[in-house]
Coordinates of C-alpha atoms in Angstrom, one line a residue:
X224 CA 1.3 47.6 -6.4
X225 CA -0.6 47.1 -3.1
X226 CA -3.5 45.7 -5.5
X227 CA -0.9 43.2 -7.4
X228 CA -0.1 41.9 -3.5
X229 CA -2.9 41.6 -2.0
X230 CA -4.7 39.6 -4.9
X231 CA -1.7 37.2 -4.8
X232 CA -2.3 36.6 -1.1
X233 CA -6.0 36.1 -1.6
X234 CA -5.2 33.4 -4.3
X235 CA -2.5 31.6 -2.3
X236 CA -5.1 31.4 0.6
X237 CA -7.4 29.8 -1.7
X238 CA -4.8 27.1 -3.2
X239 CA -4.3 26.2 0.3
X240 CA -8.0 26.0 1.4
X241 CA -8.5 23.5 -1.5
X242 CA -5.2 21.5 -0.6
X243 CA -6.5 21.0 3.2
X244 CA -10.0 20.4 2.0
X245 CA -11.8 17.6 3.3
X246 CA -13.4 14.6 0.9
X247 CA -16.3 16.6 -0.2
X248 CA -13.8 17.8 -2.5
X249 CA -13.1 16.7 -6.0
X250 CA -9.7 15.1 -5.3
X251 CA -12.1 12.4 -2.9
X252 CA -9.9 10.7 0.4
X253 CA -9.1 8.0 1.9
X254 CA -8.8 6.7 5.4
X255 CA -5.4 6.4 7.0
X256 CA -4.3 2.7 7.3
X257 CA -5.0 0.9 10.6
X258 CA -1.4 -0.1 12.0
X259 CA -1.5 -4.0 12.0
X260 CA 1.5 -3.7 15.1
X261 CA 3.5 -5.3 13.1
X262 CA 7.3 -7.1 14.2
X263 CA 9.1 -5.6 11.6
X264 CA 8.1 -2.1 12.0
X265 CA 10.9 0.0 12.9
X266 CA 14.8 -0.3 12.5
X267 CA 15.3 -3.1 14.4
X268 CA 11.9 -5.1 13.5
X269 CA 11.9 -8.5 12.3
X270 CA 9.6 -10.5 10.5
X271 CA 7.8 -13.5 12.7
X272 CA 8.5 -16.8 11.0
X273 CA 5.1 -18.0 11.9
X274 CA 3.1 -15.0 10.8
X275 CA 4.9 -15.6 7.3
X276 CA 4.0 -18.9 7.1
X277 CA 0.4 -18.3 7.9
X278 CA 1.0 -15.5 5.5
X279 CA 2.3 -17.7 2.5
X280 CA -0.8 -20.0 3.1
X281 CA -3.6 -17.4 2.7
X282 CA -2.0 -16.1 -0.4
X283 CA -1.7 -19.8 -2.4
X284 CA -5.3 -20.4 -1.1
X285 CA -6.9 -17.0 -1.5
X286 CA -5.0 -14.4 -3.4
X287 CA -2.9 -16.5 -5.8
X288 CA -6.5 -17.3 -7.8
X289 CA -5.9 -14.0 -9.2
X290 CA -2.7 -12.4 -7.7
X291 CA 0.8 -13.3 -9.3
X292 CA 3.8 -12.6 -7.6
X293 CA 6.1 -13.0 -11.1
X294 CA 9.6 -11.9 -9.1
X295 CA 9.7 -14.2 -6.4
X296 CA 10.9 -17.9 -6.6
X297 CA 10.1 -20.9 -4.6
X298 CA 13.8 -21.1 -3.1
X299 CA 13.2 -17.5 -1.8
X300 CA 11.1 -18.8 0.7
X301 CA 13.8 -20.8 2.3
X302 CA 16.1 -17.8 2.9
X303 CA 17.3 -16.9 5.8
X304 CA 14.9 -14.6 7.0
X305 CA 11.8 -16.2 4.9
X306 CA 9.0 -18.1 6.2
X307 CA 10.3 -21.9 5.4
X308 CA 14.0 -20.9 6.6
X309 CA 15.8 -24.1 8.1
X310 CA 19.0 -23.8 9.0
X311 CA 20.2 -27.6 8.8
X312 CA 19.8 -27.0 4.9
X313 CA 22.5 -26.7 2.8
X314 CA 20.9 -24.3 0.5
X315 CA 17.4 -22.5 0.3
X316 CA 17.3 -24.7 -2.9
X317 CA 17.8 -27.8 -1.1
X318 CA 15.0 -26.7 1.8
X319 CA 13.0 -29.6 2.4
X320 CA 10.3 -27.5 2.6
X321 CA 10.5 -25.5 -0.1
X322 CA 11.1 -28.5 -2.1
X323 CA 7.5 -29.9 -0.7
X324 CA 6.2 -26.6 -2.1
X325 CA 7.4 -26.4 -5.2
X326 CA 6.2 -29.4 -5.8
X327 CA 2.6 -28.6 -5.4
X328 CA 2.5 -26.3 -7.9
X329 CA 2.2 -27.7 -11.7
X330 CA 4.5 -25.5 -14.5
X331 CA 4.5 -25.4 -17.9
X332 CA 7.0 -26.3 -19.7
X333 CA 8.2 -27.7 -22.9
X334 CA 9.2 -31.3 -23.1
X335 CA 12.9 -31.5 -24.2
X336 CA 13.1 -34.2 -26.6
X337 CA 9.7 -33.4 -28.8
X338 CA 8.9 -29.2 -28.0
X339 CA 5.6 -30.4 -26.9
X340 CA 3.9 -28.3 -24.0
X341 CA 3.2 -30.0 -20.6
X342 CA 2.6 -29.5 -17.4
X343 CA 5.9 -30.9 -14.6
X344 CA 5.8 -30.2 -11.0
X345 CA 7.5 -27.4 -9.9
X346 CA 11.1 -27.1 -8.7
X347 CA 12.4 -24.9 -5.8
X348 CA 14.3 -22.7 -9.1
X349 CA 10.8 -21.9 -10.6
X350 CA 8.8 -18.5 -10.0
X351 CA 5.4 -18.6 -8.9
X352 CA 3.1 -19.5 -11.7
X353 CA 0.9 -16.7 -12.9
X354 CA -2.9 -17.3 -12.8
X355 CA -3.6 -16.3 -16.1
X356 CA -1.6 -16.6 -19.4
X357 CA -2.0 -13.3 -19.9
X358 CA -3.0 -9.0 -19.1
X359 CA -6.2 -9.8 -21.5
X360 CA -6.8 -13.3 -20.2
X361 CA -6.8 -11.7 -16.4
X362 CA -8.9 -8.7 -17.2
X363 CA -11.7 -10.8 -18.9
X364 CA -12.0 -13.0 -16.1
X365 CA -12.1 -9.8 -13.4
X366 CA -14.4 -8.0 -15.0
X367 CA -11.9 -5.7 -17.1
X368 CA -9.4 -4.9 -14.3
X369 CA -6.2 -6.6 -13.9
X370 CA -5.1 -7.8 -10.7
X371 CA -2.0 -6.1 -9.7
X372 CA 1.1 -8.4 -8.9
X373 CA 2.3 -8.6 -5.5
X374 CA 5.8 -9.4 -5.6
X375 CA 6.7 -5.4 -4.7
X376 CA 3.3 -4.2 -3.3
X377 CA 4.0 -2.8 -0.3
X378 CA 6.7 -0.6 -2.0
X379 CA 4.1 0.4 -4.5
X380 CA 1.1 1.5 -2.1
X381 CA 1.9 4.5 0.7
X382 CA 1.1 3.2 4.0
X383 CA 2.9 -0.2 2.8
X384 CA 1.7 -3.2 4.8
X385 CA -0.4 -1.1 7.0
X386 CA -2.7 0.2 4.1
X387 CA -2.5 -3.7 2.7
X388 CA -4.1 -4.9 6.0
X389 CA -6.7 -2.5 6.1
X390 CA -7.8 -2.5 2.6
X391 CA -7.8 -6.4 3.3
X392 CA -10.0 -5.8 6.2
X393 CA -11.8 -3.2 5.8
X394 CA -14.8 -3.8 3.8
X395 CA -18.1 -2.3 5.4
X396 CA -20.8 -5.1 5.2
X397 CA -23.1 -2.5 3.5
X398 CA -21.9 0.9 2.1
X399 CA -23.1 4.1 3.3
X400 CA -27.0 5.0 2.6
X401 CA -26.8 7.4 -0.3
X402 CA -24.1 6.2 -1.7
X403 CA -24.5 4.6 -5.6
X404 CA -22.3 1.8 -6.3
X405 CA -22.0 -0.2 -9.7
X406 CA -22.5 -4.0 -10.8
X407 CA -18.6 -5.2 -10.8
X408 CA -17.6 -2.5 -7.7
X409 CA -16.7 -2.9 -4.2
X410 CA -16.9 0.1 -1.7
X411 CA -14.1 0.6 0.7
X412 CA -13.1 3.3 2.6
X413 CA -9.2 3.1 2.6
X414 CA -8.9 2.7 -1.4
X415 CA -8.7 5.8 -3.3
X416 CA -10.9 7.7 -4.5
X417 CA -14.0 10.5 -5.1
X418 CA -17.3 9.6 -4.1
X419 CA -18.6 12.9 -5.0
X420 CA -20.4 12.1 -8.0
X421 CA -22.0 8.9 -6.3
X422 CA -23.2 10.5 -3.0
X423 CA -26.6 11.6 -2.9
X424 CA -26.4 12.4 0.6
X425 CA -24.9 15.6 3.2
X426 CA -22.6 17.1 0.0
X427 CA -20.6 18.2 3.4
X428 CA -20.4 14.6 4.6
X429 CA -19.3 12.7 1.2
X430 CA -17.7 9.1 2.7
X431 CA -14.2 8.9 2.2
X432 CA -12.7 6.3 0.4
X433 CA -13.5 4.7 -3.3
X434 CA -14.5 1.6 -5.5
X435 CA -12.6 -1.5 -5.7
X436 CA -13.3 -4.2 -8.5
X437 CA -11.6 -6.5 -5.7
X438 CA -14.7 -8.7 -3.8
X439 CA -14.3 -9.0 -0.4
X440 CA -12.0 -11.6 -0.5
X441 CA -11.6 -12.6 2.9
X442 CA -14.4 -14.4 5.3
X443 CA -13.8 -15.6 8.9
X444 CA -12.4 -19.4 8.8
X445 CA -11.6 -19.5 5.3
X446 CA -7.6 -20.7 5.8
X447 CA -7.0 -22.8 8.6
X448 CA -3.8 -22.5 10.4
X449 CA -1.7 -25.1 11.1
X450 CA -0.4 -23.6 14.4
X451 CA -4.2 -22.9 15.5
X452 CA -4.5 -19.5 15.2
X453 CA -7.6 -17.8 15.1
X454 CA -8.7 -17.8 10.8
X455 CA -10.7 -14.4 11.5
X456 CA -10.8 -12.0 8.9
X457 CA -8.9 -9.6 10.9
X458 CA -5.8 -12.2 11.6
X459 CA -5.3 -13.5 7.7
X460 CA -5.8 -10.0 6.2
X461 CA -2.6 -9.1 9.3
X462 CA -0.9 -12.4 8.1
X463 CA -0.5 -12.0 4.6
X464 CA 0.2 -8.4 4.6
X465 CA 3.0 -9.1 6.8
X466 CA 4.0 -11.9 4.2
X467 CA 3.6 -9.3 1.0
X468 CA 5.9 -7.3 2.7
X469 CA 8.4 -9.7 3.2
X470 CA 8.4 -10.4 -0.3
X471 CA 8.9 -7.2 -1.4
X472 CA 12.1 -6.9 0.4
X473 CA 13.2 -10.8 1.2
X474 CA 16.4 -8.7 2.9
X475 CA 15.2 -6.3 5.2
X476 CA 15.9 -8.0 8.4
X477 CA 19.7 -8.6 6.8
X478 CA 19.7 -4.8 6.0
X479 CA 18.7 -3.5 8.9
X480 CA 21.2 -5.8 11.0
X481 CA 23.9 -4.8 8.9
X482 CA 22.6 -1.1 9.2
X483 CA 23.0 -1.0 13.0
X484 CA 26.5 -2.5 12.8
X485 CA 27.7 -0.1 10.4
X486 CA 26.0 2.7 12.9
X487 CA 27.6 0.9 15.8
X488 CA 31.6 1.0 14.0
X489 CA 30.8 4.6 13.4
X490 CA 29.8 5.5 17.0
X491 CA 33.2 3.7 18.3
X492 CA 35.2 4.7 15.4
X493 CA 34.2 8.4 16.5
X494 CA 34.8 7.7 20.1
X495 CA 38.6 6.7 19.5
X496 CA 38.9 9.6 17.0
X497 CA 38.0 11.7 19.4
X498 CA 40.2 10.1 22.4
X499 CA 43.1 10.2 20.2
X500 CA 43.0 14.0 19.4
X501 CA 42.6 14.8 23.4
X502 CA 45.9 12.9 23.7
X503 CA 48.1 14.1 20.7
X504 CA 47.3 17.6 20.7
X505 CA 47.4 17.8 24.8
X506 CA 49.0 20.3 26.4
X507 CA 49.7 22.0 22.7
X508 CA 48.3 25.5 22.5
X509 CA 46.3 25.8 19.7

């Protein structure tokens, strides 16, 4: 019986060496996301306007070549909350703004009168066009990998909008000597991954990190921001993370508003509770 015990401890020691291991072992790493100090982080974060609105430019002028975003809708953006919010319109579908937006964007459609397809501008109703027709259509033109849509990312990927900025911007210019990387891959150390069988170096020192299909697809001064801020490569990968994950969850700042009033009821709610049982039952032996 002392045998039977004493194996199973030596085999539970060893399950947890191989969970703690480092990325020299088979299940690879990844760094940690970078915090991009972000407003909204916490319970009573909000999202900066501005940032959004830098945020919502880099993605129609970089990401949106190959990133959809097939659950959010022009008039989204003029929600209170969003980044083209204005409060002297009537309704986020009535925005101004958004309506200048829209606009820009041709959408296909199907003329009404003879079921012919064509192309109308777009209307603050309409989602954001896809850039491809199609899974097969996207994959042939990225080299057999579809781009992943955006609309919920930061609820899809652990680290959220933190792991979003750092992936964004955290490309080496060269990957590590020894390390064997493929026609069509990107190396970067916060995607995941196991560079075991590509590392020819230290097997003790095996980079973290994995391969991307994803180019770099950031460079310094690519978007230029309206409010002057500096385009680095650094500031738009910040920006249109913060923006992603305002899309994913349009309502946050609402949510969490509403979370601290419903806290703050409950606090006083307690408080006169508690008052009013010191005053019926005082003086009453119980």
């Amino acid at each position: 019986m002392t045998i039977s015990i004493r194996k199973l401890a030596l085999a539970a020691a060893s399950v947890a060496a191989l969970a703690t291991a480092g990325p020299a072992l088979a299940e690879g790493g990844k760094l940690e996301p970078r915090s991009g100090g972000f407003s909204f982080d916490g319970p009573l974060g909000t999202f900066d306007q501005a940032q959004l609105q830098r945020g919502y430019k880099v993605y129609r002028e970089v990401c949106s070549a190959c990133h959809s975003m097939n659950l959010l809708s022009f008039r989204t953006l003029g929600e209170r909350g969003g980044p083209f919010y204005d409060p002297e319109a009537a309704s986020p579908a009535e925005n101004r703004f958004v309506r200048a937006l829209a606009a820009e964007t041709q959408i296909a459609d199907i003329d009404t009168e003879t079921g012919d397809p064509l192309m109308r501008p777009g209307i603050a109703a309409d989602k954001f066009p896809a850039p491809f027709p199609n899974a097969t259509a996207a994959a042939a033109a990225n080299g057999g990998a579809v781009p992943p849509d955006l609309s919920v990312m930061t609820k899809a990927r652990e680290g959220g909008a933190d792991y979003i900025y750092s992936l964004l911007s955290g490309y080496p210019e060269t990957p590590p000597a020894g390390l064997k990387v493929n026609d069509g891959q990107y190396y970067n150390p916060y995607m995941s991954g196991d560079m075991t069988p590509f590392w020819s170096g230290d097997p003790e020192h095996v980079p973290a990190g994995g391969f991307i299909a994803m180019a770099p697809p950031l460079v310094d001064g690519q978007v230029t921001f309206d409010d002057g801020t500096a385009n680095t490569v650094d500031q738009m990968a910040k920006d249109v993370a913060a923006y992603v994950a305002w899309a994913s969850d349009p309502r946050a700042t609402e949510r969490k508003q509403t979370g601290m009033g419903v806290l703050a009821f409950l606090a006083i709610f307690a408080g006169l509770t508690y008052a009013s049982y010191r005053k019926i039952w005082k003086g009453v032996a119980h």
